């Protein structure tokens, strides 16, 4: 697997995106994932992306994260060609996969999350890129 993106929780998406863009990471696009209660911006960092996440509702997971921890690294996402197989493998290894079946994430991609308590304190995301 390779790293697909690193998710960073931010309070203000536009300001954060402009700041990273000024540093040399071009903005690849923004979108709202209503089911997750977030607005996201993708910035290109070579073959990897930064995913900036801003809460759009006070009860969204990102809002709770910001309230608890403030801005910062939220998750690391790994690309997989076969997310169902990756979920099965992770489960068999004792990772606490939060999704029984993949959910639809950013850009319509299939994603699944692994709880940080089973991954050395880091929330992990599995992403199957559109084929
Ligand atoms: Co992500």
CSV table of C-alpha atoms and ligand atoms in Angstrom, one decimal:
chain,number,residue,atom,x,y,z
A,1,UNK,CA,0.0,0.0,0.0
A,2,UNK,CA,1.1,3.6,-0.5
A,3,UNK,CA,0.0,6.7,1.3
A,4,UNK,CA,-2.9,8.3,-0.6
A,5,UNK,CA,-3.4,11.4,1.6
A,6,UNK,CA,-2.8,12.8,5.0
A,7,UNK,CA,-6.0,14.4,6.6
A,8,UNK,CA,-5.6,17.6,8.6
A,9,UNK,CA,-8.4,19.1,10.6
A,10,UNK,CA,-8.7,22.9,10.2
A,11,UNK,CA,-11.0,25.5,11.5
A,12,UNK,CA,-11.2,27.5,8.2
A,13,UNK,CA,-10.8,25.7,5.0
A,14,UNK,CA,-10.2,28.5,2.6
A,15,UNK,CA,-7.5,30.2,4.7
A,16,UNK,CA,-5.7,26.9,5.3
A,17,UNK,CA,-5.9,25.9,1.6
A,18,UNK,CA,-4.5,29.3,0.6
A,19,UNK,CA,-1.7,29.0,3.1
A,20,UNK,CA,-0.6,25.6,1.9
A,21,UNK,CA,-1.0,26.6,-1.7
A,22,UNK,CA,1.3,29.6,-1.1
A,23,UNK,CA,3.8,27.1,0.3
A,24,UNK,CA,3.8,25.3,-3.1
A,25,UNK,CA,1.0,22.7,-2.7
A,26,UNK,CA,-1.5,23.4,-5.5
A,27,UNK,CA,-5.2,23.1,-4.7
A,28,UNK,CA,-6.7,20.2,-6.6
A,29,UNK,CA,-10.3,20.7,-5.6
A,30,UNK,CA,-12.8,21.1,-2.8
A,31,UNK,CA,-16.0,19.2,-2.0
A,32,UNK,CA,-18.6,18.7,0.7
A,33,UNK,CA,-19.1,15.2,2.0
A,34,UNK,CA,-22.5,15.8,3.7
A,35,UNK,CA,-22.7,12.4,5.3
A,36,UNK,CA,-19.5,13.1,7.2
A,37,UNK,CA,-20.4,16.7,8.0
A,38,UNK,CA,-17.2,18.0,6.4
A,39,UNK,CA,-16.0,20.2,3.6
A,40,UNK,CA,-12.6,19.1,2.3
A,41,UNK,CA,-9.9,20.5,0.1
A,42,UNK,CA,-7.3,18.4,-1.6
A,43,UNK,CA,-3.8,19.8,-2.2
A,44,UNK,CA,-1.2,18.0,-4.3
A,45,UNK,CA,2.1,17.2,-2.6
A,46,UNK,CA,3.8,15.1,-5.3
A,47,UNK,CA,2.1,11.7,-5.5
A,48,UNK,CA,0.5,12.3,-2.1
A,49,UNK,CA,-2.3,14.7,-1.2
A,50,UNK,CA,-3.1,16.8,1.8
A,51,UNK,CA,-6.8,16.6,2.7
A,52,UNK,CA,-7.9,19.6,4.7
A,53,UNK,CA,-11.1,19.0,6.6
A,54,UNK,CA,-13.5,21.6,8.0
A,55,UNK,CA,-16.6,20.8,10.0
A,56,UNK,CA,-19.9,21.9,8.6
A,57,UNK,CA,-21.9,20.9,11.6
A,58,UNK,CA,-21.2,21.0,15.3
A,59,UNK,CA,-21.9,17.3,15.8
A,60,UNK,CA,-19.6,16.1,13.0
A,61,UNK,CA,-16.6,14.0,13.9
A,62,UNK,CA,-14.2,16.8,12.7
A,63,UNK,CA,-16.0,19.3,15.0
A,64,UNK,CA,-15.6,16.9,17.9
A,65,UNK,CA,-11.9,16.4,17.0
A,66,UNK,CA,-11.2,20.1,16.8
A,67,UNK,CA,-13.0,20.6,20.1
A,68,UNK,CA,-10.9,18.0,21.8
A,69,UNK,CA,-7.5,18.4,20.1
A,70,UNK,CA,-7.6,21.5,18.1
A,71,UNK,CA,-6.2,21.7,14.6
A,72,UNK,CA,-3.8,19.1,13.5
A,73,UNK,CA,-3.1,15.7,11.8
A,74,UNK,CA,-6.4,13.8,11.8
A,75,UNK,CA,-5.7,10.6,9.8
A,76,UNK,CA,-3.5,8.9,7.3
A,77,UNK,CA,-5.0,7.2,4.3
A,78,UNK,CA,-3.6,4.3,2.4
A,79,UNK,CA,-4.6,3.4,-1.2
A,80,UNK,CA,-5.6,-0.1,-1.9
A,81,UNK,CA,-6.7,-1.8,-5.2
A,82,UNK,CA,-9.2,-4.0,-3.3
A,83,UNK,CA,-10.7,-2.4,-0.3
A,84,UNK,CA,-12.9,-5.4,0.7
A,85,UNK,CA,-9.7,-7.6,0.8
A,86,UNK,CA,-7.9,-4.9,2.8
A,87,UNK,CA,-10.7,-4.7,5.3
A,88,UNK,CA,-10.7,-8.5,5.7
A,89,UNK,CA,-6.9,-8.5,6.1
A,90,UNK,CA,-6.9,-5.7,8.7
A,91,UNK,CA,-9.7,-7.4,10.7
A,92,UNK,CA,-7.8,-10.7,10.7
A,93,UNK,CA,-4.8,-8.9,12.1
A,94,UNK,CA,-6.8,-7.4,14.9
A,95,UNK,CA,-7.3,-3.9,13.6
A,96,UNK,CA,-10.6,-2.4,14.7
A,97,UNK,CA,-12.2,-1.6,11.3
A,98,UNK,CA,-15.1,0.8,11.9
A,99,UNK,CA,-16.8,0.0,8.7
A,100,UNK,CA,-18.4,-3.4,8.1
A,101,UNK,CA,-18.5,-2.6,4.4
A,102,UNK,CA,-16.8,0.3,2.6
A,103,UNK,CA,-18.6,3.7,2.7
A,104,UNK,CA,-18.6,6.3,0.0
A,105,UNK,CA,-16.1,9.0,0.7
A,106,UNK,CA,-14.6,11.9,-1.2
A,107,UNK,CA,-14.9,11.9,-4.9
A,108,UNK,CA,-17.2,8.8,-4.7
A,109,UNK,CA,-14.3,6.6,-3.7
A,110,UNK,CA,-14.8,3.6,-1.4
A,111,UNK,CA,-13.3,4.2,2.0
A,112,UNK,CA,-13.1,2.5,5.4
A,113,UNK,CA,-11.7,3.7,8.7
A,114,UNK,CA,-9.6,1.9,11.3
A,115,UNK,CA,-9.9,3.1,14.9
A,116,UNK,CA,-6.8,4.6,16.4
A,117,UNK,CA,-6.9,2.4,19.5
A,118,UNK,CA,-5.9,-0.5,17.3
A,119,UNK,CA,-3.4,1.4,15.2
A,120,UNK,CA,-0.9,2.9,17.7
A,121,UNK,CA,-3.0,6.1,18.2
A,122,UNK,CA,-3.5,7.0,14.5
A,123,UNK,CA,-6.8,7.0,12.7
A,124,UNK,CA,-6.3,5.1,9.5
A,125,UNK,CA,-8.3,5.3,6.3
A,126,UNK,CA,-8.3,2.8,3.5
A,127,UNK,CA,-9.1,4.2,0.1
A,128,UNK,CA,-9.9,2.4,-3.1
A,129,UNK,CA,-9.2,4.9,-5.9
A,130,UNK,CA,-11.6,5.0,-8.8
A,131,UNK,CA,-10.5,2.4,-11.2
B,1,LIG,CO1,-9.3,11.1,4.3
